[in-house]
C-alpha cells in the first residue's frame, strides 16, 4: 500500500495522518469550533505595511506538505507565492514561510511539543500555535519563543502579519 493511498483511507475514516521523522501520528478530523478559529485567523492574515511586494501572504488550509523528514498537514500554511501548478493536486513540496496550528483537545502535545521543533528543522521560519481553550499563543522561531494571550498581532519573518 503506498503512502497517498494510506492518506486517502485515513481521511475517509475521519483521521488525519501525519509522519514526523518517521513516526506516524494521528489525530481526529477537526470539529466545527476548531474550523471556526482557523477561519478567523486566515481573515486576519495580511502583508505588513510596505511588504506587499515581498510576500503575497497566500495561505493554504489543511493541505499535506511533504517535508524532507515527514509529511504534515498544518491547519494553516503561509506562502509568499502560489505553490507551483504541478504541486497543486497532491502533497505540496514547497516549504511554507510560516505554519499556524490550532490545538485540538486531546492532541495538545502534537501541536505544542512535537510540531514546532519539527517545522523549524524543515525550514519553516515562524510557527504559531493557538490553544483556544486557554487563549495561549505560542510563537516559535529558531532564535526565540514567545508566549502571548489571544487576541494578538504577530509579525512573521516573511513580511506578513496575522491576528491570532
JSON list of C-alpha atoms in Angstrom, two decimals:
[
{"chain": "A", "resi": 1, "resn": "UNK", "atom": "CA", "xyz": [0.00, 0.00, 0.00]},
{"chain": "A", "resi": 2, "resn": "UNK", "atom": "CA", "xyz": [1.50, 3.36, -1.00]},
{"chain": "A", "resi": 3, "resn": "UNK", "atom": "CA", "xyz": [1.52, 6.46, 1.17]},
{"chain": "A", "resi": 4, "resn": "UNK", "atom": "CA", "xyz": [-1.00, 8.56, -0.82]},
{"chain": "A", "resi": 5, "resn": "UNK", "atom": "CA", "xyz": [-3.49, 5.65, -0.74]},
{"chain": "A", "resi": 6, "resn": "UNK", "atom": "CA", "xyz": [-3.00, 5.32, 3.03]},
{"chain": "A", "resi": 7, "resn": "UNK", "atom": "CA", "xyz": [-3.66, 9.05, 3.48]},
{"chain": "A", "resi": 8, "resn": "UNK", "atom": "CA", "xyz": [-6.89, 8.82, 1.45]},
{"chain": "A", "resi": 9, "resn": "UNK", "atom": "CA", "xyz": [-8.06, 5.84, 3.52]},
{"chain": "A", "resi": 10, "resn": "UNK", "atom": "CA", "xyz": [-7.26, 7.66, 6.78]},
{"chain": "A", "resi": 11, "resn": "UNK", "atom": "CA", "xyz": [-9.16, 10.71, 5.57]},
{"chain": "A", "resi": 12, "resn": "UNK", "atom": "CA", "xyz": [-12.20, 8.56, 4.69]},
{"chain": "A", "resi": 13, "resn": "UNK", "atom": "CA", "xyz": [-12.14, 7.21, 8.27]},
{"chain": "A", "resi": 14, "resn": "UNK", "atom": "CA", "xyz": [-12.08, 10.74, 9.69]},
{"chain": "A", "resi": 15, "resn": "UNK", "atom": "CA", "xyz": [-8.42, 10.56, 10.75]},
{"chain": "A", "resi": 16, "resn": "UNK", "atom": "CA", "xyz": [-5.62, 12.98, 9.92]},
{"chain": "A", "resi": 17, "resn": "UNK", "atom": "CA", "xyz": [-2.41, 11.02, 9.49]},
{"chain": "A", "resi": 18, "resn": "UNK", "atom": "CA", "xyz": [0.99, 12.71, 9.63]},
{"chain": "A", "resi": 19, "resn": "UNK", "atom": "CA", "xyz": [4.56, 11.43, 9.72]},
{"chain": "A", "resi": 20, "resn": "UNK", "atom": "CA", "xyz": [7.23, 13.25, 11.75]},
{"chain": "A", "resi": 21, "resn": "UNK", "atom": "CA", "xyz": [10.80, 11.98, 11.49]},
{"chain": "A", "resi": 22, "resn": "UNK", "atom": "CA", "xyz": [9.46, 8.53, 10.57]},
{"chain": "A", "resi": 23, "resn": "UNK", "atom": "CA", "xyz": [6.91, 8.43, 13.41]},
{"chain": "A", "resi": 24, "resn": "UNK", "atom": "CA", "xyz": [3.24, 8.17, 12.33]},
{"chain": "A", "resi": 25, "resn": "UNK", "atom": "CA", "xyz": [0.94, 10.49, 14.28]},
{"chain": "A", "resi": 26, "resn": "UNK", "atom": "CA", "xyz": [-2.82, 10.52, 14.01]},
{"chain": "A", "resi": 27, "resn": "UNK", "atom": "CA", "xyz": [-5.48, 12.98, 15.02]},
{"chain": "A", "resi": 28, "resn": "UNK", "atom": "CA", "xyz": [-9.25, 13.03, 14.64]},
{"chain": "A", "resi": 29, "resn": "UNK", "atom": "CA", "xyz": [-10.62, 15.36, 11.98]},
{"chain": "A", "resi": 30, "resn": "UNK", "atom": "CA", "xyz": [-11.16, 18.90, 13.26]},
{"chain": "A", "resi": 31, "resn": "UNK", "atom": "CA", "xyz": [-14.50, 19.86, 14.76]},
{"chain": "A", "resi": 32, "resn": "UNK", "atom": "CA", "xyz": [-16.60, 22.93, 13.98]},
{"chain": "A", "resi": 33, "resn": "UNK", "atom": "CA", "xyz": [-15.13, 25.07, 16.80]},
{"chain": "A", "resi": 34, "resn": "UNK", "atom": "CA", "xyz": [-11.61, 24.31, 15.53]},
{"chain": "A", "resi": 35, "resn": "UNK", "atom": "CA", "xyz": [-12.52, 25.24, 11.94]},
{"chain": "A", "resi": 36, "resn": "UNK", "atom": "CA", "xyz": [-14.15, 28.50, 13.13]},
{"chain": "A", "resi": 37, "resn": "UNK", "atom": "CA", "xyz": [-10.85, 29.52, 14.75]},
{"chain": "A", "resi": 38, "resn": "UNK", "atom": "CA", "xyz": [-8.94, 28.73, 11.55]},
{"chain": "A", "resi": 39, "resn": "UNK", "atom": "CA", "xyz": [-11.34, 30.84, 9.52]},
{"chain": "A", "resi": 40, "resn": "UNK", "atom": "CA", "xyz": [-10.99, 33.75, 11.96]},
{"chain": "A", "resi": 41, "resn": "UNK", "atom": "CA", "xyz": [-7.18, 33.56, 11.82]},
{"chain": "A", "resi": 42, "resn": "UNK", "atom": "CA", "xyz": [-6.92, 33.48, 8.00]},
{"chain": "A", "resi": 43, "resn": "UNK", "atom": "CA", "xyz": [-9.20, 36.51, 7.79]},
{"chain": "A", "resi": 44, "resn": "UNK", "atom": "CA", "xyz": [-6.60, 38.33, 9.93]},
{"chain": "A", "resi": 45, "resn": "UNK", "atom": "CA", "xyz": [-3.63, 37.44, 7.67]},
{"chain": "A", "resi": 46, "resn": "UNK", "atom": "CA", "xyz": [-2.26, 40.36, 5.64]},
{"chain": "A", "resi": 47, "resn": "UNK", "atom": "CA", "xyz": [1.01, 41.89, 4.42]},
{"chain": "A", "resi": 48, "resn": "UNK", "atom": "CA", "xyz": [2.71, 44.26, 6.85]},
{"chain": "A", "resi": 49, "resn": "UNK", "atom": "CA", "xyz": [2.89, 47.86, 5.73]},
{"chain": "A", "resi": 50, "resn": "UNK", "atom": "CA", "xyz": [5.33, 48.21, 2.83]},
{"chain": "A", "resi": 51, "resn": "UNK", "atom": "CA", "xyz": [5.83, 44.45, 2.47]},
{"chain": "A", "resi": 52, "resn": "UNK", "atom": "CA", "xyz": [3.18, 43.86, -0.21]},
{"chain": "A", "resi": 53, "resn": "UNK", "atom": "CA", "xyz": [5.76, 43.34, -2.98]},
{"chain": "A", "resi": 54, "resn": "UNK", "atom": "CA", "xyz": [7.90, 40.99, -0.89]},
{"chain": "A", "resi": 55, "resn": "UNK", "atom": "CA", "xyz": [5.26, 38.47, 0.17]},
{"chain": "A", "resi": 56, "resn": "UNK", "atom": "CA", "xyz": [1.72, 37.92, -1.08]},
{"chain": "A", "resi": 57, "resn": "UNK", "atom": "CA", "xyz": [0.71, 36.18, 2.19]},
{"chain": "A", "resi": 58, "resn": "UNK", "atom": "CA", "xyz": [-1.02, 33.28, 0.44]},
{"chain": "A", "resi": 59, "resn": "UNK", "atom": "CA", "xyz": [-2.46, 30.67, 2.77]},
{"chain": "A", "resi": 60, "resn": "UNK", "atom": "CA", "xyz": [-3.48, 27.04, 2.44]},
{"chain": "A", "resi": 61, "resn": "UNK", "atom": "CA", "xyz": [-5.78, 25.37, 4.96]},
{"chain": "A", "resi": 62, "resn": "UNK", "atom": "CA", "xyz": [-5.32, 21.74, 5.94]},
{"chain": "A", "resi": 63, "resn": "UNK", "atom": "CA", "xyz": [-3.19, 20.55, 2.99]},
{"chain": "A", "resi": 64, "resn": "UNK", "atom": "CA", "xyz": [-0.47, 17.90, 3.10]},
{"chain": "A", "resi": 65, "resn": "UNK", "atom": "CA", "xyz": [3.08, 19.18, 2.85]},
{"chain": "A", "resi": 66, "resn": "UNK", "atom": "CA", "xyz": [5.91, 16.76, 2.08]},
{"chain": "A", "resi": 67, "resn": "UNK", "atom": "CA", "xyz": [8.95, 17.77, 4.11]},
{"chain": "A", "resi": 68, "resn": "UNK", "atom": "CA", "xyz": [12.37, 16.14, 3.89]},
{"chain": "A", "resi": 69, "resn": "UNK", "atom": "CA", "xyz": [11.72, 14.26, 7.15]},
{"chain": "A", "resi": 70, "resn": "UNK", "atom": "CA", "xyz": [7.98, 13.83, 7.16]},
{"chain": "A", "resi": 71, "resn": "UNK", "atom": "CA", "xyz": [4.52, 14.59, 5.93]},
{"chain": "A", "resi": 72, "resn": "UNK", "atom": "CA", "xyz": [2.42, 17.14, 7.84]},
{"chain": "A", "resi": 73, "resn": "UNK", "atom": "CA", "xyz": [-0.98, 18.70, 7.41]},
{"chain": "A", "resi": 74, "resn": "UNK", "atom": "CA", "xyz": [-0.78, 22.11, 9.11]},
{"chain": "A", "resi": 75, "resn": "UNK", "atom": "CA", "xyz": [-4.01, 23.90, 9.92]},
{"chain": "A", "resi": 76, "resn": "UNK", "atom": "CA", "xyz": [-2.71, 26.99, 8.09]},
{"chain": "A", "resi": 77, "resn": "UNK", "atom": "CA", "xyz": [0.39, 27.23, 5.87]},
{"chain": "A", "resi": 78, "resn": "UNK", "atom": "CA", "xyz": [1.58, 30.68, 4.76]},
{"chain": "A", "resi": 79, "resn": "UNK", "atom": "CA", "xyz": [3.46, 31.12, 1.47]},
{"chain": "A", "resi": 80, "resn": "UNK", "atom": "CA", "xyz": [4.82, 34.21, -0.25]},
{"chain": "A", "resi": 81, "resn": "UNK", "atom": "CA", "xyz": [3.92, 32.84, -3.68]},
{"chain": "A", "resi": 82, "resn": "UNK", "atom": "CA", "xyz": [1.35, 30.42, -5.02]},
{"chain": "A", "resi": 83, "resn": "UNK", "atom": "CA", "xyz": [2.76, 26.86, -4.95]},
{"chain": "A", "resi": 84, "resn": "UNK", "atom": "CA", "xyz": [3.69, 25.64, -8.46]},
{"chain": "A", "resi": 85, "resn": "UNK", "atom": "CA", "xyz": [0.81, 24.37, -10.60]},
{"chain": "A", "resi": 86, "resn": "UNK", "atom": "CA", "xyz": [2.31, 20.86, -10.81]},
{"chain": "A", "resi": 87, "resn": "UNK", "atom": "CA", "xyz": [2.14, 20.51, -6.98]},
{"chain": "A", "resi": 88, "resn": "UNK", "atom": "CA", "xyz": [-1.45, 21.60, -6.55]},
{"chain": "A", "resi": 89, "resn": "UNK", "atom": "CA", "xyz": [-3.07, 18.17, -6.99]},
{"chain": "A", "resi": 90, "resn": "UNK", "atom": "CA", "xyz": [-1.06, 16.37, -4.31]},
{"chain": "A", "resi": 91, "resn": "UNK", "atom": "CA", "xyz": [1.10, 16.95, -1.29]},
{"chain": "A", "resi": 92, "resn": "UNK", "atom": "CA", "xyz": [2.93, 20.25, -1.64]},
{"chain": "A", "resi": 93, "resn": "UNK", "atom": "CA", "xyz": [6.72, 20.20, -1.53]},
{"chain": "A", "resi": 94, "resn": "UNK", "atom": "CA", "xyz": [7.03, 23.99, -1.27]},
{"chain": "A", "resi": 95, "resn": "UNK", "atom": "CA", "xyz": [8.10, 24.79, 2.30]},
{"chain": "A", "resi": 96, "resn": "UNK", "atom": "CA", "xyz": [5.78, 27.33, 3.93]},
{"chain": "A", "resi": 97, "resn": "UNK", "atom": "CA", "xyz": [7.21, 30.55, 5.34]},
{"chain": "A", "resi": 98, "resn": "UNK", "atom": "CA", "xyz": [5.02, 30.08, 8.41]},
{"chain": "A", "resi": 99, "resn": "UNK", "atom": "CA", "xyz": [2.70, 27.49, 9.91]},
{"chain": "A", "resi": 100, "resn": "UNK", "atom": "CA", "xyz": [-0.20, 28.16, 12.25]},
{"chain": "A", "resi": 101, "resn": "UNK", "atom": "CA", "xyz": [-1.69, 25.31, 14.27]},
{"chain": "A", "resi": 102, "resn": "UNK", "atom": "CA", "xyz": [-4.89, 25.40, 16.32]},
{"chain": "A", "resi": 103, "resn": "UNK", "atom": "CA", "xyz": [-4.72, 22.97, 19.21]},
{"chain": "A", "resi": 104, "resn": "UNK", "atom": "CA", "xyz": [-7.34, 20.23, 19.32]},
{"chain": "A", "resi": 105, "resn": "UNK", "atom": "CA", "xyz": [-8.45, 18.84, 22.69]},
{"chain": "A", "resi": 106, "resn": "UNK", "atom": "CA", "xyz": [-6.53, 15.69, 23.50]},
{"chain": "A", "resi": 107, "resn": "UNK", "atom": "CA", "xyz": [-3.78, 16.44, 20.96]},
{"chain": "A", "resi": 108, "resn": "UNK", "atom": "CA", "xyz": [-2.01, 19.31, 22.73]},
{"chain": "A", "resi": 109, "resn": "UNK", "atom": "CA", "xyz": [1.40, 17.57, 22.72]},
{"chain": "A", "resi": 110, "resn": "UNK", "atom": "CA", "xyz": [1.29, 17.10, 18.93]},
{"chain": "A", "resi": 111, "resn": "UNK", "atom": "CA", "xyz": [0.84, 20.83, 18.32]},
{"chain": "A", "resi": 112, "resn": "UNK", "atom": "CA", "xyz": [2.76, 22.31, 21.26]},
{"chain": "A", "resi": 113, "resn": "UNK", "atom": "CA", "xyz": [5.72, 19.92, 21.68]},
{"chain": "A", "resi": 114, "resn": "UNK", "atom": "CA", "xyz": [6.21, 17.85, 18.52]},
{"chain": "A", "resi": 115, "resn": "UNK", "atom": "CA", "xyz": [5.22, 20.31, 15.80]},
{"chain": "A", "resi": 116, "resn": "UNK", "atom": "CA", "xyz": [7.34, 23.43, 16.46]},
{"chain": "A", "resi": 117, "resn": "UNK", "atom": "CA", "xyz": [10.80, 21.80, 16.54]},
{"chain": "A", "resi": 118, "resn": "UNK", "atom": "CA", "xyz": [9.91, 19.65, 13.53]},
{"chain": "A", "resi": 119, "resn": "UNK", "atom": "CA", "xyz": [8.71, 22.60, 11.43]},
{"chain": "A", "resi": 120, "resn": "UNK", "atom": "CA", "xyz": [11.76, 24.69, 12.32]},
{"chain": "A", "resi": 121, "resn": "UNK", "atom": "CA", "xyz": [14.10, 21.81, 11.43]},
{"chain": "A", "resi": 122, "resn": "UNK", "atom": "CA", "xyz": [12.46, 21.66, 7.99]},
{"chain": "A", "resi": 123, "resn": "UNK", "atom": "CA", "xyz": [12.97, 25.35, 7.16]},
{"chain": "A", "resi": 124, "resn": "UNK", "atom": "CA", "xyz": [9.73, 26.96, 8.34]},
{"chain": "A", "resi": 125, "resn": "UNK", "atom": "CA", "xyz": [10.63, 30.38, 9.76]},
{"chain": "A", "resi": 126, "resn": "UNK", "atom": "CA", "xyz": [7.64, 31.01, 12.06]},
{"chain": "A", "resi": 127, "resn": "UNK", "atom": "CA", "xyz": [5.50, 28.51, 13.94]},
{"chain": "A", "resi": 128, "resn": "UNK", "atom": "CA", "xyz": [2.42, 29.86, 15.70]},
{"chain": "A", "resi": 129, "resn": "UNK", "atom": "CA", "xyz": [0.31, 27.60, 17.91]},
{"chain": "A", "resi": 130, "resn": "UNK", "atom": "CA", "xyz": [-3.02, 28.79, 19.29]},
{"chain": "A", "resi": 131, "resn": "UNK", "atom": "CA", "xyz": [-4.85, 26.97, 22.07]},
{"chain": "A", "resi": 132, "resn": "UNK", "atom": "CA", "xyz": [-8.48, 28.17, 22.03]},
{"chain": "A", "resi": 133, "resn": "UNK", "atom": "CA", "xyz": [-9.23, 26.68, 25.44]},
{"chain": "A", "resi": 134, "resn": "UNK", "atom": "CA", "xyz": [-6.52, 28.71, 27.23]},
{"chain": "A", "resi": 135, "resn": "UNK", "atom": "CA", "xyz": [-6.07, 31.55, 24.67]},
{"chain": "A", "resi": 136, "resn": "UNK", "atom": "CA", "xyz": [-2.31, 30.80, 24.71]},
{"chain": "A", "resi": 137, "resn": "UNK", "atom": "CA", "xyz": [-0.49, 31.89, 21.56]},
{"chain": "A", "resi": 138, "resn": "UNK", "atom": "CA", "xyz": [2.93, 30.30, 21.26]},
{"chain": "A", "resi": 139, "resn": "UNK", "atom": "CA", "xyz": [5.21, 31.91, 18.63]},
{"chain": "A", "resi": 140, "resn": "UNK", "atom": "CA", "xyz": [8.38, 29.96, 17.88]},
{"chain": "A", "resi": 141, "resn": "UNK", "atom": "CA", "xyz": [11.35, 30.94, 15.74]},
{"chain": "A", "resi": 142, "resn": "UNK", "atom": "CA", "xyz": [14.84, 29.44, 15.63]},
{"chain": "A", "resi": 143, "resn": "UNK", "atom": "CA", "xyz": [16.16, 32.21, 17.88]},
{"chain": "A", "resi": 144, "resn": "UNK", "atom": "CA", "xyz": [13.25, 32.82, 20.25]},
{"chain": "A", "resi": 145, "resn": "UNK", "atom": "CA", "xyz": [9.99, 31.65, 21.77]},
{"chain": "A", "resi": 146, "resn": "UNK", "atom": "CA", "xyz": [7.25, 33.95, 22.99]},
{"chain": "A", "resi": 147, "resn": "UNK", "atom": "CA", "xyz": [4.02, 33.21, 24.80]},
{"chain": "A", "resi": 148, "resn": "UNK", "atom": "CA", "xyz": [1.16, 35.66, 24.47]},
{"chain": "A", "resi": 149, "resn": "UNK", "atom": "CA", "xyz": [-2.58, 35.79, 25.02]},
{"chain": "A", "resi": 150, "resn": "UNK", "atom": "CA", "xyz": [-5.10, 35.98, 22.18]},
{"chain": "A", "resi": 151, "resn": "UNK", "atom": "CA", "xyz": [-6.03, 38.27, 20.54]},
{"chain": "A", "resi": 152, "resn": "UNK", "atom": "CA", "xyz": [-2.55, 39.36, 19.45]},
{"chain": "A", "resi": 153, "resn": "UNK", "atom": "CA", "xyz": [-0.95, 40.60, 16.22]},
{"chain": "A", "resi": 154, "resn": "UNK", "atom": "CA", "xyz": [2.15, 38.67, 15.18]},
{"chain": "A", "resi": 155, "resn": "UNK", "atom": "CA", "xyz": [4.63, 39.89, 12.57]},
{"chain": "A", "resi": 156, "resn": "UNK", "atom": "CA", "xyz": [6.03, 36.97, 10.60]},
{"chain": "A", "resi": 157, "resn": "UNK", "atom": "CA", "xyz": [9.55, 36.99, 9.18]},
{"chain": "A", "resi": 158, "resn": "UNK", "atom": "CA", "xyz": [8.21, 36.80, 5.62]},
{"chain": "A", "resi": 159, "resn": "UNK", "atom": "CA", "xyz": [6.52, 40.21, 5.88]},
{"chain": "A", "resi": 160, "resn": "UNK", "atom": "CA", "xyz": [3.02, 39.08, 6.82]},
{"chain": "A", "resi": 161, "resn": "UNK", "atom": "CA", "xyz": [1.06, 39.97, 9.92]},
{"chain": "A", "resi": 162, "resn": "UNK", "atom": "CA", "xyz": [-1.58, 37.75, 11.48]},
{"chain": "A", "resi": 163, "resn": "UNK", "atom": "CA", "xyz": [-4.09, 38.33, 14.22]},
{"chain": "A", "resi": 164, "resn": "UNK", "atom": "CA", "xyz": [-4.40, 35.24, 16.40]}
]
